mmCIF file with all atom_site columns, C-alpha atoms in Angstrom:
data_model
loop_
_atom_site.group_PDB
_atom_site.id
_atom_site.type_symbol
_atom_site.label_atom_id
_atom_site.label_alt_id
_atom_site.label_comp_id
_atom_site.label_asym_id
_atom_site.label_entity_id
_atom_site.label_seq_id
_atom_site.pdbx_PDB_ins_code
_atom_site.Cartn_x
_atom_site.Cartn_y
_atom_site.Cartn_z
_atom_site.occupancy
_atom_site.B_iso_or_equiv
_atom_site.pdbx_formal_charge
_atom_site.auth_seq_id
_atom_site.auth_comp_id
_atom_site.auth_asym_id
_atom_site.auth_atom_id
_atom_site.pdbx_PDB_model_num
ATOM 1   C CA . MET A 1 1   ? 30.217 55.119 29.491 1.00 59.00 ? 1466 MET A CA 1
ATOM 2   C CA . TYR A 1 2   ? 28.316 55.763 26.244 1.00 72.00 ? 1467 TYR A CA 1
ATOM 3   C CA . ASN A 1 3   ? 24.672 56.682 26.586 1.00 76.00 ? 1468 ASN A CA 1
ATOM 4   C CA . PHE A 1 4   ? 22.119 57.728 23.990 1.00 74.00 ? 1469 PHE A CA 1
ATOM 5   C CA . GLN A 1 5   ? 18.932 59.528 24.809 1.00 80.00 ? 1470 GLN A CA 1
ATOM 6   C CA . VAL A 1 6   ? 15.901 58.771 22.684 1.00 81.00 ? 1471 VAL A CA 1
ATOM 7   C CA . GLY A 1 7   ? 13.102 60.964 23.987 1.00 85.00 ? 1472 GLY A CA 1
ATOM 8   C CA . SER A 1 8   ? 12.843 60.191 27.673 1.00 87.00 ? 1473 SER A CA 1
ATOM 9   C CA . LEU A 1 9   ? 14.563 56.807 27.292 1.00 84.00 ? 1474 LEU A CA 1
ATOM 10  C CA . VAL A 1 10  ? 18.295 56.508 28.006 1.00 80.00 ? 1475 VAL A CA 1
ATOM 11  C CA . VAL A 1 11  ? 19.918 53.655 26.078 1.00 80.00 ? 1476 VAL A CA 1
ATOM 12  C CA . ASN A 1 12  ? 23.173 52.079 27.237 1.00 81.00 ? 1477 ASN A CA 1
ATOM 13  C CA . GLY A 1 13  ? 25.593 52.733 24.387 1.00 81.00 ? 1478 GLY A CA 1
ATOM 14  C CA . GLN A 1 14  ? 27.879 49.872 25.355 1.00 85.00 ? 1479 GLN A CA 1
ATOM 15  C CA . LEU A 1 15  ? 25.019 47.409 24.835 1.00 86.00 ? 1480 LEU A CA 1
ATOM 16  C CA . VAL A 1 16  ? 24.280 49.011 21.462 1.00 87.00 ? 1481 VAL A CA 1
ATOM 17  C CA . LEU A 1 17  ? 27.927 48.497 20.498 1.00 89.00 ? 1482 LEU A CA 1
ATOM 18  C CA . PHE A 1 18  ? 27.855 44.858 21.600 1.00 92.00 ? 1483 PHE A CA 1
ATOM 19  C CA . PHE A 1 19  ? 24.627 44.174 19.715 1.00 93.00 ? 1484 PHE A CA 1
ATOM 20  C CA . SER A 1 20  ? 26.115 45.807 16.617 1.00 93.00 ? 1485 SER A CA 1
ATOM 21  C CA . PHE A 1 21  ? 29.164 43.556 17.022 1.00 93.00 ? 1486 PHE A CA 1
ATOM 22  C CA . TRP A 1 22  ? 26.887 40.508 17.054 1.00 95.00 ? 1487 TRP A CA 1
ATOM 23  C CA . PHE A 1 23  ? 24.749 41.772 14.182 1.00 95.00 ? 1488 PHE A CA 1
ATOM 24  C CA . GLY A 1 24  ? 27.767 42.512 11.970 1.00 94.00 ? 1489 GLY A CA 1
ATOM 25  C CA . GLY A 1 25  ? 29.222 39.064 12.636 1.00 94.00 ? 1490 GLY A CA 1
ATOM 26  C CA . TRP A 1 26  ? 25.867 37.368 12.158 1.00 94.00 ? 1491 TRP A CA 1
ATOM 27  C CA . LEU A 1 27  ? 25.247 39.099 8.808  1.00 94.00 ? 1492 LEU A CA 1
ATOM 28  C CA . THR A 1 28  ? 28.714 38.157 7.602  1.00 92.00 ? 1493 THR A CA 1
ATOM 29  C CA . LEU A 1 29  ? 28.188 34.522 8.547  1.00 92.00 ? 1494 LEU A CA 1
ATOM 30  C CA . ARG A 1 30  ? 24.769 34.512 6.952  1.00 93.00 ? 1495 ARG A CA 1
ATOM 31  C CA . TYR A 1 31  ? 26.298 35.697 3.688  1.00 91.00 ? 1496 TYR A CA 1
ATOM 32  C CA . ARG A 1 32  ? 29.319 33.416 4.018  1.00 89.00 ? 1497 ARG A CA 1
ATOM 33  C CA . LEU A 1 33  ? 27.276 30.288 4.705  1.00 90.00 ? 1498 LEU A CA 1
ATOM 34  C CA . ARG A 1 34  ? 24.524 31.024 2.184  1.00 88.00 ? 1499 ARG A CA 1
ATOM 35  C CA . ASN A 1 35  ? 24.934 27.710 0.290  1.00 87.00 ? 1500 ASN A CA 1
ATOM 36  C CA . ARG A 1 36  ? 25.466 25.396 3.270  1.00 87.00 ? 1501 ARG A CA 1
ATOM 37  C CA . GLN A 1 37  ? 22.946 22.954 4.672  1.00 89.00 ? 1502 GLN A CA 1
ATOM 38  C CA . ASN A 1 38  ? 23.886 23.680 8.287  1.00 88.00 ? 1503 ASN A CA 1
ATOM 39  C CA . LYS A 1 39  ? 23.615 27.474 7.971  1.00 90.00 ? 1504 LYS A CA 1
ATOM 40  C CA . LYS A 1 40  ? 20.648 27.751 10.347 1.00 92.00 ? 1505 LYS A CA 1
ATOM 41  C CA . MET A 1 41  ? 22.351 25.642 12.994 1.00 92.00 ? 1506 MET A CA 1
ATOM 42  C CA . ILE A 1 42  ? 25.563 27.699 12.860 1.00 93.00 ? 1507 ILE A CA 1
ATOM 43  C CA . LEU A 1 43  ? 23.647 30.987 13.018 1.00 94.00 ? 1508 LEU A CA 1
ATOM 44  C CA . SER A 1 44  ? 21.668 29.621 15.950 1.00 94.00 ? 1509 SER A CA 1
ATOM 45  C CA . VAL A 1 45  ? 24.878 28.707 17.782 1.00 94.00 ? 1510 VAL A CA 1
ATOM 46  C CA . VAL A 1 46  ? 26.210 32.221 17.140 1.00 94.00 ? 1511 VAL A CA 1
ATOM 47  C CA . ALA A 1 47  ? 23.039 33.802 18.531 1.00 94.00 ? 1512 ALA A CA 1
ATOM 48  C CA . ASN A 1 48  ? 23.033 31.542 21.590 1.00 96.00 ? 1513 ASN A CA 1
ATOM 49  C CA . ALA A 1 49  ? 26.736 32.113 22.232 1.00 95.00 ? 1514 ALA A CA 1
ATOM 50  C CA . PHE A 1 50  ? 26.217 35.879 22.067 1.00 95.00 ? 1515 PHE A CA 1
ATOM 51  C CA . LEU A 1 51  ? 23.279 35.792 24.496 1.00 95.00 ? 1516 LEU A CA 1
ATOM 52  C CA . LEU A 1 52  ? 25.328 33.574 26.811 1.00 96.00 ? 1517 LEU A CA 1
ATOM 53  C CA . TRP A 1 53  ? 28.233 36.024 26.508 1.00 95.00 ? 1518 TRP A CA 1
ATOM 54  C CA . LEU A 1 54  ? 25.962 38.952 27.346 1.00 94.00 ? 1519 LEU A CA 1
ATOM 55  C CA . LEU A 1 55  ? 24.458 37.184 30.356 1.00 93.00 ? 1520 LEU A CA 1
ATOM 56  C CA . ILE A 1 56  ? 27.819 36.140 31.769 1.00 94.00 ? 1521 ILE A CA 1
ATOM 57  C CA . TRP A 1 57  ? 29.409 39.532 31.136 1.00 92.00 ? 1522 TRP A CA 1
ATOM 58  C CA . LYS A 1 58  ? 26.590 41.293 32.951 1.00 90.00 ? 1523 LYS A CA 1
ATOM 59  C CA . ALA A 1 59  ? 26.380 38.754 35.810 1.00 91.00 ? 1524 ALA A CA 1
ATOM 60  C CA . SER A 1 60  ? 30.152 38.572 36.267 1.00 92.00 ? 1525 SER A CA 1
ATOM 61  C CA . TYR A 1 61  ? 29.907 41.605 38.510 1.00 91.00 ? 1526 TYR A CA 1
ATOM 62  C CA . PHE A 1 62  ? 28.574 39.198 41.127 1.00 91.00 ? 1527 PHE A CA 1
ATOM 63  C CA . LEU A 1 63  ? 31.566 36.908 40.587 1.00 89.00 ? 1528 LEU A CA 1
ATOM 64  C CA . PHE A 1 64  ? 34.108 39.697 41.057 1.00 90.00 ? 1529 PHE A CA 1
ATOM 65  C CA . HIS A 1 65  ? 32.226 41.813 43.647 1.00 89.00 ? 1530 HIS A CA 1
ATOM 66  C CA . PRO A 1 66  ? 29.959 39.454 45.629 1.00 90.00 ? 1531 PRO A CA 1
ATOM 67  C CA . HIS A 1 67  ? 29.955 41.633 48.741 1.00 90.00 ? 1532 HIS A CA 1
ATOM 68  C CA . GLU A 1 68  ? 28.468 44.621 46.908 1.00 90.00 ? 1533 GLU A CA 1
ATOM 69  C CA . VAL A 1 69  ? 25.821 42.503 45.171 1.00 89.00 ? 1534 VAL A CA 1
ATOM 70  C CA . ILE A 1 70  ? 24.775 40.754 48.369 1.00 91.00 ? 1535 ILE A CA 1
ATOM 71  C CA . PHE A 1 71  ? 24.239 44.045 50.172 1.00 92.00 ? 1536 PHE A CA 1
ATOM 72  C CA . GLN A 1 72  ? 22.898 45.953 47.141 1.00 90.00 ? 1537 GLN A CA 1
ATOM 73  C CA . PRO A 1 73  ? 21.323 43.495 44.665 1.00 87.00 ? 1538 PRO A CA 1
ATOM 74  C CA . MET A 1 74  ? 20.203 46.329 42.370 1.00 86.00 ? 1539 MET A CA 1
ATOM 75  C CA . SER A 1 75  ? 23.862 46.941 41.529 1.00 83.00 ? 1540 SER A CA 1
ATOM 76  C CA . LEU A 1 76  ? 23.622 44.035 39.051 1.00 81.00 ? 1541 LEU A CA 1
ATOM 77  C CA . LEU A 1 77  ? 21.378 46.234 36.916 1.00 78.00 ? 1542 LEU A CA 1
ATOM 78  C CA . TYR A 1 78  ? 23.859 49.072 36.739 1.00 79.00 ? 1543 TYR A CA 1
ATOM 79  C CA . PHE A 1 79  ? 27.270 47.414 36.772 1.00 83.00 ? 1544 PHE A CA 1
ATOM 80  C CA . ASP A 1 80  ? 29.028 44.700 34.784 1.00 84.00 ? 1545 ASP A CA 1
ATOM 81  C CA . GLY A 1 81  ? 32.211 42.675 35.229 1.00 84.00 ? 1546 GLY A CA 1
ATOM 82  C CA . GLY A 1 82  ? 34.368 45.050 33.180 1.00 87.00 ? 1547 GLY A CA 1
ATOM 83  C CA . GLU A 1 83  ? 37.356 43.683 31.253 1.00 90.00 ? 1548 GLU A CA 1
ATOM 84  C CA . ARG A 1 84  ? 37.638 40.568 33.405 1.00 93.00 ? 1549 ARG A CA 1
ATOM 85  C CA . GLY A 1 85  ? 33.954 39.904 32.823 1.00 93.00 ? 1550 GLY A CA 1
ATOM 86  C CA . LYS A 1 86  ? 34.404 40.271 29.062 1.00 93.00 ? 1551 LYS A CA 1
ATOM 87  C CA . TRP A 1 87  ? 37.238 37.758 29.080 1.00 94.00 ? 1552 TRP A CA 1
ATOM 88  C CA . ALA A 1 88  ? 35.323 35.281 31.254 1.00 95.00 ? 1553 ALA A CA 1
ATOM 89  C CA . ALA A 1 89  ? 32.237 35.602 29.069 1.00 95.00 ? 1554 ALA A CA 1
ATOM 90  C CA . SER A 1 90  ? 34.329 35.181 25.919 1.00 94.00 ? 1555 SER A CA 1
ATOM 91  C CA . LEU A 1 91  ? 35.908 31.984 27.220 1.00 96.00 ? 1556 LEU A CA 1
ATOM 92  C CA . VAL A 1 92  ? 32.506 30.538 28.102 1.00 96.00 ? 1557 VAL A CA 1
ATOM 93  C CA . ALA A 1 93  ? 31.014 31.510 24.717 1.00 96.00 ? 1558 ALA A CA 1
ATOM 94  C CA . ILE A 1 94  ? 33.950 29.948 22.854 1.00 95.00 ? 1559 ILE A CA 1
ATOM 95  C CA . ALA A 1 95  ? 33.687 26.790 24.951 1.00 96.00 ? 1560 ALA A CA 1
ATOM 96  C CA . TYR A 1 96  ? 29.930 26.627 24.338 1.00 96.00 ? 1561 TYR A CA 1
ATOM 97  C CA . SER A 1 97  ? 30.240 27.010 20.566 1.00 94.00 ? 1562 SER A CA 1
ATOM 98  C CA . GLY A 1 98  ? 33.107 24.502 20.448 1.00 94.00 ? 1563 GLY A CA 1
ATOM 99  C CA . TYR A 1 99  ? 31.058 22.014 22.454 1.00 96.00 ? 1564 TYR A CA 1
ATOM 100 C CA . VAL A 1 100 ? 28.046 22.376 20.152 1.00 95.00 ? 1565 VAL A CA 1
ATOM 101 C CA . PHE A 1 101 ? 30.199 21.922 17.034 1.00 93.00 ? 1566 PHE A CA 1
ATOM 102 C CA . TRP A 1 102 ? 31.881 18.880 18.602 1.00 93.00 ? 1567 TRP A CA 1
ATOM 103 C CA . LYS A 1 103 ? 28.545 17.409 19.735 1.00 94.00 ? 1568 LYS A CA 1
ATOM 104 C CA . ARG A 1 104 ? 27.120 17.714 16.197 1.00 92.00 ? 1569 ARG A CA 1
ATOM 105 C CA . ASN A 1 105 ? 30.265 16.196 14.643 1.00 91.00 ? 1570 ASN A CA 1
ATOM 106 C CA . MET A 1 106 ? 31.114 19.313 12.684 1.00 89.00 ? 1571 MET A CA 1
ATOM 107 C CA . SER A 1 107 ? 34.671 19.941 11.606 1.00 88.00 ? 1572 SER A CA 1
ATOM 108 C CA . LEU A 1 108 ? 37.155 21.975 13.584 1.00 88.00 ? 1573 LEU A CA 1
ATOM 109 C CA . GLY A 1 109 ? 37.991 23.906 10.403 1.00 85.00 ? 1574 GLY A CA 1
ATOM 110 C CA . LEU A 1 110 ? 34.372 25.016 9.984  1.00 87.00 ? 1575 LEU A CA 1
ATOM 111 C CA . TRP A 1 111 ? 34.226 26.081 13.646 1.00 89.00 ? 1576 TRP A CA 1
ATOM 112 C CA . LEU A 1 112 ? 37.438 28.095 13.377 1.00 87.00 ? 1577 LEU A CA 1
ATOM 113 C CA . ASP A 1 113 ? 36.448 29.586 10.018 1.00 85.00 ? 1578 ASP A CA 1
ATOM 114 C CA . SER A 1 114 ? 32.996 30.622 11.227 1.00 89.00 ? 1579 SER A CA 1
ATOM 115 C CA . GLY A 1 115 ? 34.408 32.034 14.440 1.00 89.00 ? 1580 GLY A CA 1
ATOM 116 C CA . ALA A 1 116 ? 37.131 33.989 12.667 1.00 86.00 ? 1581 ALA A CA 1
ATOM 117 C CA . TRP A 1 117 ? 34.737 35.579 10.169 1.00 87.00 ? 1582 TRP A CA 1
ATOM 118 C CA . PHE A 1 118 ? 32.220 36.367 12.916 1.00 92.00 ? 1583 PHE A CA 1
ATOM 119 C CA . MET A 1 119 ? 34.845 37.999 15.120 1.00 89.00 ? 1584 MET A CA 1
ATOM 120 C CA . PHE A 1 120 ? 36.442 39.901 12.268 1.00 85.00 ? 1585 PHE A CA 1
ATOM 121 C CA . ALA A 1 121 ? 33.212 41.424 10.978 1.00 88.00 ? 1586 ALA A CA 1
ATOM 122 C CA . GLY A 1 122 ? 31.891 42.188 14.451 1.00 91.00 ? 1587 GLY A CA 1
ATOM 123 C CA . TRP A 1 123 ? 35.175 43.753 15.513 1.00 86.00 ? 1588 TRP A CA 1
ATOM 124 C CA . MET A 1 124 ? 35.225 45.922 12.391 1.00 83.00 ? 1589 MET A CA 1
ATOM 125 C CA . LEU A 1 125 ? 31.685 47.221 12.901 1.00 87.00 ? 1590 LEU A CA 1
ATOM 126 C CA . TYR A 1 126 ? 32.320 47.792 16.620 1.00 87.00 ? 1591 TYR A CA 1
ATOM 127 C CA . HIS A 1 127 ? 35.369 49.936 15.927 1.00 82.00 ? 1592 HIS A CA 1
ATOM 128 C CA . ILE A 1 128 ? 33.770 51.794 13.052 1.00 82.00 ? 1593 ILE A CA 1
ATOM 129 C CA . LEU A 1 129 ? 30.948 52.785 15.395 1.00 84.00 ? 1594 LEU A CA 1
ATOM 130 C CA . LEU A 1 130 ? 33.493 53.814 18.029 1.00 82.00 ? 1595 LEU A CA 1
ATOM 131 C CA . LEU A 1 131 ? 35.191 55.935 15.384 1.00 79.00 ? 1596 LEU A CA 1
ATOM 132 C CA . LEU A 1 132 ? 31.884 57.567 14.441 1.00 81.00 ? 1597 LEU A CA 1
ATOM 133 C CA . MET A 1 133 ? 31.262 58.325 18.114 1.00 79.00 ? 1598 MET A CA 1
ATOM 134 C CA . GLY A 1 134 ? 34.709 59.905 18.304 1.00 76.00 ? 1599 GLY A CA 1
ATOM 135 C CA . THR A 1 135 ? 36.173 57.637 20.969 1.00 75.00 ? 1600 THR A CA 1
ATOM 136 C CA . SER A 1 136 ? 38.472 55.358 18.985 1.00 65.00 ? 1601 SER A CA 1
ATOM 137 C CA . PRO A 1 137 ? 41.825 56.297 17.491 1.00 68.00 ? 1602 PRO A CA 1
ATOM 138 C CA . SER A 1 138 ? 41.273 56.415 13.751 1.00 69.00 ? 1603 SER A CA 1
ATOM 139 C CA . ILE A 1 139 ? 44.616 54.845 12.839 1.00 77.00 ? 1604 ILE A CA 1
ATOM 140 C CA . TYR A 1 140 ? 43.577 51.684 14.698 1.00 73.00 ? 1605 TYR A CA 1
ATOM 141 C CA . VAL A 1 141 ? 40.363 51.369 12.704 1.00 71.00 ? 1606 VAL A CA 1
ATOM 142 C CA . PHE A 1 142 ? 42.128 52.014 9.411  1.00 75.00 ? 1607 PHE A CA 1
ATOM 143 C CA . LEU A 1 143 ? 44.791 49.396 10.192 1.00 80.00 ? 1608 LEU A CA 1
ATOM 144 C CA . LEU A 1 144 ? 42.058 46.940 11.102 1.00 74.00 ? 1609 LEU A CA 1
ATOM 145 C CA . ALA A 1 145 ? 40.205 47.720 7.875  1.00 75.00 ? 1610 ALA A CA 1
ATOM 146 C CA . GLY A 1 146 ? 43.420 47.179 5.898  1.00 81.00 ? 1611 GLY A CA 1
ATOM 147 C CA . LEU A 1 147 ? 43.965 43.840 7.612  1.00 81.00 ? 1612 LEU A CA 1
ATOM 148 C CA . PHE A 1 148 ? 40.396 42.810 6.850  1.00 76.00 ? 1613 PHE A CA 1
ATOM 149 C CA . LEU A 1 149 ? 40.768 43.829 3.206  1.00 78.00 ? 1614 LEU A CA 1
ATOM 150 C CA . ALA A 1 150 ? 44.063 41.937 2.860  1.00 85.00 ? 1615 ALA A CA 1
ATOM 151 C CA . CYS A 1 151 ? 42.528 38.790 4.360  1.00 79.00 ? 1616 CYS A CA 1
ATOM 152 C CA . TRP A 1 152 ? 39.480 39.097 2.125  1.00 74.00 ? 1617 TRP A CA 1
ATOM 153 C CA . VAL A 1 153 ? 41.640 39.426 -1.017 1.00 80.00 ? 1618 VAL A CA 1
ATOM 154 C CA . TRP A 1 154 ? 43.758 36.463 0.093  1.00 82.00 ? 1619 TRP A CA 1
ATOM 155 C CA . TYR A 1 155 ? 40.637 34.392 0.721  1.00 75.00 ? 1620 TYR A CA 1
ATOM 156 C CA . ARG A 1 156 ? 39.133 35.276 -2.677 1.00 73.00 ? 1621 ARG A CA 1
ATOM 157 C CA . GLU A 1 157 ? 42.334 34.240 -4.453 1.00 78.00 ? 1622 GLU A CA 1
ATOM 158 C CA . LYS A 1 158 ? 42.509 31.005 -2.461 1.00 76.00 ? 1623 LYS A CA 1
ATOM 159 C CA . ARG A 1 159 ? 38.869 30.273 -3.230 1.00 70.00 ? 1624 ARG A CA 1
ATOM 160 C CA . GLN A 1 160 ? 39.385 30.779 -6.969 1.00 73.00 ? 1625 GLN A CA 1
ATOM 161 C CA . GLU A 1 161 ? 42.279 28.307 -6.810 1.00 71.00 ? 1626 GLU A CA 1
ATOM 162 C CA . GLY A 1 162 ? 40.031 25.830 -5.001 1.00 66.00 ? 1627 GLY A CA 1
ATOM 163 C CA . GLY A 1 163 ? 41.972 25.918 -1.743 1.00 57.00 ? 1628 GLY A CA 1
ATOM 164 C CA . ALA A 1 164 ? 39.265 27.419 0.479  1.00 55.00 ? 1629 ALA A CA 1
ATOM 165 C CA . HIS A 1 165 ? 35.781 26.253 1.312  1.00 56.00 ? 1630 HIS A CA 1
ATOM 166 C CA . GLY A 1 166 ? 32.673 28.357 1.723  1.00 53.00 ? 1631 GLY A CA 1
#
C-alpha cells in the first residue's frame, strides 16, 4: 500500500501511519492527564491496547484465511486481516481497556473521556499524514479538523464553567 524506502530498507507505510496514530493519541492523553495521579496507568493501558490491536490486526489474516496460512505460513509476515481485521482488533482493544479500567475501579467517564481524546488526536494525525502523502481527500481532513476545533472550544468553555474534568 504505502511504502517508504530509507536506503536499502523498505518501511511499511501503513505501520508508520498506525504508529503515528498511537503517538498522536498518546501525546494528547499525556498532556490532558498531566495533573492526574493515575496518568502513568492510563498511558500504560493505551500503549498495551495499541500493541494488542497491532498484534490482532496482523494475526487476523490467519482468522480470515486459515487455509493460506497453513499452507504458506510466511504469508503472515506480508498480509494482514484488512478492514475486518481492523474492526476485530479495535473491538478487542476497547474490551481490554474497558476491562482494565473496570478492574482498577476507575470511572466510566474517565474511560470514555480518555478514549475519545486518544481516538480524536490519533485520527487527526493519521489523516493529516494521509493528506501530506496525497492519498486522502482534503475536504475530509478539513472537516475533521473543524470538528476537532469545535469540540476543543466547547470543552474549554465547559472547563472554565467548572463542568468538565481534566
